[in-house]
GROMACS .gro file of C-alpha atoms in nm:
model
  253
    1UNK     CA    1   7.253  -3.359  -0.419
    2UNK     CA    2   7.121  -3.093  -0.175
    3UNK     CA    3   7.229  -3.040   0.169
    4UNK     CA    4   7.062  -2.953   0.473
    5UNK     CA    5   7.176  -2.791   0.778
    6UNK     CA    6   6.928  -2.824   1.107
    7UNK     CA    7   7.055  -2.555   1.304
    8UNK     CA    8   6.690  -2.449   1.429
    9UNK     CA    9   6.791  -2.561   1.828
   10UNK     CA   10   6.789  -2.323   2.106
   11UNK     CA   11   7.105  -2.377   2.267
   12UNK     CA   12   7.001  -2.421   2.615
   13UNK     CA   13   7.397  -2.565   2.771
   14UNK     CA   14   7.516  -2.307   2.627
   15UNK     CA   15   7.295  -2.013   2.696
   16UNK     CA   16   7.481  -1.870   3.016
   17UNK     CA   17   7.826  -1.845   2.795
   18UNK     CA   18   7.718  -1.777   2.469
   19UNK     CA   19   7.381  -1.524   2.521
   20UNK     CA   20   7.115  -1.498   2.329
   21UNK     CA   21   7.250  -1.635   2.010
   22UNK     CA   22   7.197  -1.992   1.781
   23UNK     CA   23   7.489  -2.260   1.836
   24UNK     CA   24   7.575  -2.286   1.474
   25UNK     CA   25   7.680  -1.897   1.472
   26UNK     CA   26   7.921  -1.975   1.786
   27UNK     CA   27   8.285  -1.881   1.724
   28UNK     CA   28   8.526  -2.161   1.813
   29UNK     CA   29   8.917  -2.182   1.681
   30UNK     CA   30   8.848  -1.803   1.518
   31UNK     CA   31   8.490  -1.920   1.309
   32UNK     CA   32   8.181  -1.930   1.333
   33UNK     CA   33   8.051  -2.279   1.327
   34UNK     CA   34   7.931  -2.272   1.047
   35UNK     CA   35   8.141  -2.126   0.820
   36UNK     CA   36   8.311  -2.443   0.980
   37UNK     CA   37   8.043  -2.657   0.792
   38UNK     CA   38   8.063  -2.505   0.516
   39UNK     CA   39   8.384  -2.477   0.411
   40UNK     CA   40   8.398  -2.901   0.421
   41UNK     CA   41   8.059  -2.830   0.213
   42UNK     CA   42   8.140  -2.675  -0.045
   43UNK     CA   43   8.448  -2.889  -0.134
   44UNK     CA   44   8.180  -3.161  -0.250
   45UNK     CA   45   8.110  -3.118  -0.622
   46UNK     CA   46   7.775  -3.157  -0.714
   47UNK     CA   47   7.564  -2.986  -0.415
   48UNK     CA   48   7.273  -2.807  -0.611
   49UNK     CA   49   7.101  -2.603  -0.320
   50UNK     CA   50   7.206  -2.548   0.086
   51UNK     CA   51   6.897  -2.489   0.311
   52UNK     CA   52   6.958  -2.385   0.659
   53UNK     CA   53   6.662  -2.446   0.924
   54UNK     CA   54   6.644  -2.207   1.186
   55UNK     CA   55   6.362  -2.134   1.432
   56UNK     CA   56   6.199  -1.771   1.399
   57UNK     CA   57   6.328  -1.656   1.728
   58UNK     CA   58   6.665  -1.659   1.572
   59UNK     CA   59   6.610  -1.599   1.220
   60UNK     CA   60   6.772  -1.247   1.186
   61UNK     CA   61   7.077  -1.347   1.341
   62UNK     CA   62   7.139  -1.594   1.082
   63UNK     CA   63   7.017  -1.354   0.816
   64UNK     CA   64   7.277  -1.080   0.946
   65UNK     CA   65   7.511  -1.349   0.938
   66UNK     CA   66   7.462  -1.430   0.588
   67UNK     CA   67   7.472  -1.099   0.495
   68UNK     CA   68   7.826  -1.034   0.679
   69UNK     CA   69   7.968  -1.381   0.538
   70UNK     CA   70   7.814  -1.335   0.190
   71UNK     CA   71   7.716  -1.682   0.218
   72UNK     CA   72   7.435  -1.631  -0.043
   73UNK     CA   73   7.396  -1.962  -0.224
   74UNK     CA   74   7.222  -2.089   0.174
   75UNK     CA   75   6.880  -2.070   0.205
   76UNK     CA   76   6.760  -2.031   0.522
   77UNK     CA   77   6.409  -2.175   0.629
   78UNK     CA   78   6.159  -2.014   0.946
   79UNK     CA   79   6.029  -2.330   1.081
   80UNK     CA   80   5.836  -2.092   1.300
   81UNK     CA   81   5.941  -2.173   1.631
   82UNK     CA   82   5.904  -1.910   1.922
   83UNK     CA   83   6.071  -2.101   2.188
   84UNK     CA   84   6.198  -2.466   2.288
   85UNK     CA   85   5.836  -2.544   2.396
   86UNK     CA   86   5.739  -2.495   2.060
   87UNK     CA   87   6.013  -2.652   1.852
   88UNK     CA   88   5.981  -2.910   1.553
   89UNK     CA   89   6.249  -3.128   1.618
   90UNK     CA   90   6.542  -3.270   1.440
   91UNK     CA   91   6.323  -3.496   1.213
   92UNK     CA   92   6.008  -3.242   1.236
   93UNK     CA   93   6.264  -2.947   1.093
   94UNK     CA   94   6.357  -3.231   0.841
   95UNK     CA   95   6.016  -3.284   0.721
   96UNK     CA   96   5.979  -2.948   0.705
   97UNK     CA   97   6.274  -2.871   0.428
   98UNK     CA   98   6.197  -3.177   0.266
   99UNK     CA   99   5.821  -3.003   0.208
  100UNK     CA  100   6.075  -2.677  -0.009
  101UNK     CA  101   6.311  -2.895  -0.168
  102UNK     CA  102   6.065  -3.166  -0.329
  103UNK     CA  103   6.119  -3.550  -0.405
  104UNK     CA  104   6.357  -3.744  -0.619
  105UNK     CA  105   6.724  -3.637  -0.482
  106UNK     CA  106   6.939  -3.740  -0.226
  107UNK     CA  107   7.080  -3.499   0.086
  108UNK     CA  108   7.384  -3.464   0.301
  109UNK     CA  109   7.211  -3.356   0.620
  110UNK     CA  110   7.411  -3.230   0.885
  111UNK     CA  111   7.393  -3.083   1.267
  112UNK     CA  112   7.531  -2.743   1.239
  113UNK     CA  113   7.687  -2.727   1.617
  114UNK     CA  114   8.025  -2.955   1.482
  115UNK     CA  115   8.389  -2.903   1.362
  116UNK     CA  116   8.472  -3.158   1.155
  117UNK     CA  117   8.808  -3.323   1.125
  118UNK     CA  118   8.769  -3.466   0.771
  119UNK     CA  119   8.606  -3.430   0.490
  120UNK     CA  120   8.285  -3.513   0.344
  121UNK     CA  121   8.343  -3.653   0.043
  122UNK     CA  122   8.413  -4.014   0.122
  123UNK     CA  123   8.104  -4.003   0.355
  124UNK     CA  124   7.850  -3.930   0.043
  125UNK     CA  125   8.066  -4.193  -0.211
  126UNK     CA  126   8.024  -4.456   0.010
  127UNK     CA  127   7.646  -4.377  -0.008
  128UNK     CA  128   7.634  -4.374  -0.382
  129UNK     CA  129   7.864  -4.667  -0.474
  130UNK     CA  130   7.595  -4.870  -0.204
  131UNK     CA  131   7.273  -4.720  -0.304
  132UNK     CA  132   7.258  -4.710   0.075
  133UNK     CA  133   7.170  -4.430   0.288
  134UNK     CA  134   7.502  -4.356   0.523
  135UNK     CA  135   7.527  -4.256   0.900
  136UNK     CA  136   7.915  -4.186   1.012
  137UNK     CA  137   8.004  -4.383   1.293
  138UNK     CA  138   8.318  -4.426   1.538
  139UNK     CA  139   8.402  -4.657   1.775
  140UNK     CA  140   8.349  -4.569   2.121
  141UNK     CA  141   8.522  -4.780   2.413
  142UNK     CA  142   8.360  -4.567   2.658
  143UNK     CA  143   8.036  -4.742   2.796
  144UNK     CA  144   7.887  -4.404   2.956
  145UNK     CA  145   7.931  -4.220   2.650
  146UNK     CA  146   7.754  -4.515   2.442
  147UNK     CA  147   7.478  -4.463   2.628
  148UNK     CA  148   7.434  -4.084   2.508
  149UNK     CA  149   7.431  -4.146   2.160
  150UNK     CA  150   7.334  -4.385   1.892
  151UNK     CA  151   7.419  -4.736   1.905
  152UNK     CA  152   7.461  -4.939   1.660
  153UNK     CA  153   7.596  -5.325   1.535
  154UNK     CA  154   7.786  -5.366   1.206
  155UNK     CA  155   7.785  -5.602   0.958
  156UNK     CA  156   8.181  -5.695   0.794
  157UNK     CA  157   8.045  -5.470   0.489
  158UNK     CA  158   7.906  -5.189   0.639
  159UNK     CA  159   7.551  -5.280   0.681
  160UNK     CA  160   7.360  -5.177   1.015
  161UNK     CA  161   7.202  -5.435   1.127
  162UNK     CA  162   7.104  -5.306   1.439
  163UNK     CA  163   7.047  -4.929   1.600
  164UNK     CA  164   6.883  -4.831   1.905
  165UNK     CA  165   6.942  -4.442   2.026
  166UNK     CA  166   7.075  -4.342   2.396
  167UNK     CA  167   7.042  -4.722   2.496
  168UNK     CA  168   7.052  -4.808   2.854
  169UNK     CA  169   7.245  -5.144   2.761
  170UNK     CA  170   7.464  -5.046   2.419
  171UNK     CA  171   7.473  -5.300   2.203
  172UNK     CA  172   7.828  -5.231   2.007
  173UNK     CA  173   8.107  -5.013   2.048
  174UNK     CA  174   7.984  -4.814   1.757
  175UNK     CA  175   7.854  -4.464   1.767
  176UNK     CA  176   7.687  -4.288   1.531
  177UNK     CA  177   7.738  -3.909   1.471
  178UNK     CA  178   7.456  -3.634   1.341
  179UNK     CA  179   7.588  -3.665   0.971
  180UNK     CA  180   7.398  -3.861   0.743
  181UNK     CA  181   7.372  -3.924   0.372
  182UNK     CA  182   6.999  -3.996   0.291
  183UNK     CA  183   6.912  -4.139  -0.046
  184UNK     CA  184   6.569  -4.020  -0.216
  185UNK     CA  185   6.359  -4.301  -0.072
  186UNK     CA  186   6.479  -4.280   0.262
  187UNK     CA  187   6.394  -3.933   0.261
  188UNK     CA  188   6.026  -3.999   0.124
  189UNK     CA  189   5.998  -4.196   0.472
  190UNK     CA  190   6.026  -3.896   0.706
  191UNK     CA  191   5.687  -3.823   0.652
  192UNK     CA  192   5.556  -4.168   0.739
  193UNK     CA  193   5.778  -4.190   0.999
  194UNK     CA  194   5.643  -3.901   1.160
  195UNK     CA  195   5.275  -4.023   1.070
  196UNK     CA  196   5.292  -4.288   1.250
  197UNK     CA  197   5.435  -4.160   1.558
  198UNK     CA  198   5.789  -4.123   1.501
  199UNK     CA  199   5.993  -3.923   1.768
  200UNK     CA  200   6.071  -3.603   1.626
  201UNK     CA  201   6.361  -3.507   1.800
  202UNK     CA  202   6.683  -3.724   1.796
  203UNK     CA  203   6.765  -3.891   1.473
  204UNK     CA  204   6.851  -4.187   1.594
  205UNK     CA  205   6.522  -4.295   1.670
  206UNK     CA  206   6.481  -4.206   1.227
  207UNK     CA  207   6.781  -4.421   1.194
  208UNK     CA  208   6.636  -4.726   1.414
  209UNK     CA  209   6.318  -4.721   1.213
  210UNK     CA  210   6.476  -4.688   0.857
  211UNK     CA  211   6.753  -4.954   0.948
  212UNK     CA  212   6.447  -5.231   0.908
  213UNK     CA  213   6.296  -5.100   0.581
  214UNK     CA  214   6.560  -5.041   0.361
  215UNK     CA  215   6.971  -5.045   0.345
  216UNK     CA  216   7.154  -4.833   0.617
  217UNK     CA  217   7.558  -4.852   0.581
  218UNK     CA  218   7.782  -4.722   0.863
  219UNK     CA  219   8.067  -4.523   0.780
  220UNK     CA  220   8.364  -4.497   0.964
  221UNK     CA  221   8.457  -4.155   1.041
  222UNK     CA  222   8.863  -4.102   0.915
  223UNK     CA  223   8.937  -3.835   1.148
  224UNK     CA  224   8.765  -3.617   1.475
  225UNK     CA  225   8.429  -3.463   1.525
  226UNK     CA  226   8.404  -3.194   1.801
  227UNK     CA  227   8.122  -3.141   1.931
  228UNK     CA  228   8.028  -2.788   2.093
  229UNK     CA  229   7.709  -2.870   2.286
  230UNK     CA  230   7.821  -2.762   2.612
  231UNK     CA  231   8.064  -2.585   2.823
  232UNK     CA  232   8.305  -2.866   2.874
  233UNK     CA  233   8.299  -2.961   2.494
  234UNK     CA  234   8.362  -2.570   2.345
  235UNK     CA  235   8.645  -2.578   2.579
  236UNK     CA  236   8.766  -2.884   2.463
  237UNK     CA  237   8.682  -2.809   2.093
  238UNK     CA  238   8.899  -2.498   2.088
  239UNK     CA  239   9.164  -2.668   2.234
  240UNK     CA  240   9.223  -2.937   1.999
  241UNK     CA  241   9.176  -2.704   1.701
  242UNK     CA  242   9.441  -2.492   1.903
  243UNK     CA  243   9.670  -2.801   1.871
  244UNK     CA  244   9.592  -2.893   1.480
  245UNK     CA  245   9.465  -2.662   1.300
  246UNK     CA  246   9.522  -2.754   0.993
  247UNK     CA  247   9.330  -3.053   1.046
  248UNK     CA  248   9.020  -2.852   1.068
  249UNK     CA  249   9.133  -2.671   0.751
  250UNK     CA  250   9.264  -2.363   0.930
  251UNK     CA  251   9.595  -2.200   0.862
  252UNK     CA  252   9.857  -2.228   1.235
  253UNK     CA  253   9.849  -1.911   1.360
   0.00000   0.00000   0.00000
């Protein structure tokens, strides 16, 4: 299995706090995003390579990170992007570490801008005991919040049988978060997804698209995700890691 971080966003929420500097290198609870990621990562037992997609406006920052973490089994991709104008896109930045890793294995792909409150494992068993490809999901009583995300309808074993992304009118209380599991085949798809027109940005709109060619199970996420997207949310995120540490996998301080 291979895993691949999209951390190639420019971090426009959080530009006034955090400067001139990528998301996934934001400090929150005493690390770095991503050495948040990782950690959870590297507990899985059979990840053969880690590529990290960054855009070339922020490229050395992640390389000096690397260098200062030793973090030297991730490989970090130059999608080639200048600015947000130019930017591939979620699915675009995809396609683009799909072209470097080849065909014919599956991938734990991952936003790089989360904490996670659980581990990974479960996520990519459930995907390999289906022969599914696997999105984590939650439910989410709050209506507004539905509407922000993707949406999505469960079957009793998992299935999706529906997904639509930042609905106006939700159609479940599920919500689906940027962690996926994609088997082989689904991965061959992002290139005729994006052929034929496919929105590059938001995964979701992948997710809606694959959900009606081939099996897409929902997996229930068994603890919290914290999202640091915005002011509100890195406040909040270093909060509840304040709280709990350990359940992010930090030592109390």
């Amino acid at each position: 299995m291979n895993v691949v971080f999209l951390a190639a966003g420019f971090g426009t929420r959080l530009v006034h706090i955090i400067g001139d500097r990528p998301k996934a290198l934001v400090e929150v609870g005493g690390m770095v995003l991503l050495d948040h990621l990782l950690a959870r990562v590297r507990c899985l037992p059979d990840v053969e390579r880690i590529l990290l997609v960054s855009n070339h406006h922020y490229l050395e920052q992640f390389r000096a990170w690397q260098r200062g973490s030793g973090a030297n089994d991730v490989e970090i991709l130059d999608d080639g992007a200048r600015d947000a104008e130019s930017r591939l896109g979620a699915i675009g930045d995809l396609a683009f570490a799909l072209e470097r890793l080849g065909a014919g294995q599956d991938a734990l792909v991952l936003a790089a801008d989360n904490v996670l409150g659980f581990e990974l494992g479960p996520l990519v068993d459930r995907g390999r005991a289906t022969g599914s490809s696997v999105v984590a999901v939650r439910r989410n009583p709050d209506l507004e919040d539905q509407r922000l995300r993707g949406n999505l309808e469960l079957a009793a074993d998992g299935r999706v049988v529906a997904f639509v992304e930042k609905p106006e009118v939700p159609i479940g209380p599920w919500s689906s978060a940027p962690l996926y599991y994609f088997q082989a085949t689904a991965l061959g798809r992002v290139r005729e997804y994006l052929d034929a027109g496919g929105h590059r940005d938001a995964p979701g709109h992948f997710l809606a698209w694959l959900h009606t060619r081939e099996p897409l199970q929902g997996w229930e996420q068994t603890g919290p995700l914290l999202d640091v997207g915005n002011p509100v949310s890195w406040a909040e995120a270093e909060q509840r890691i304040a709280e709990d540490p350990a359940r992010y996998g930090l030592r109390p301080a």
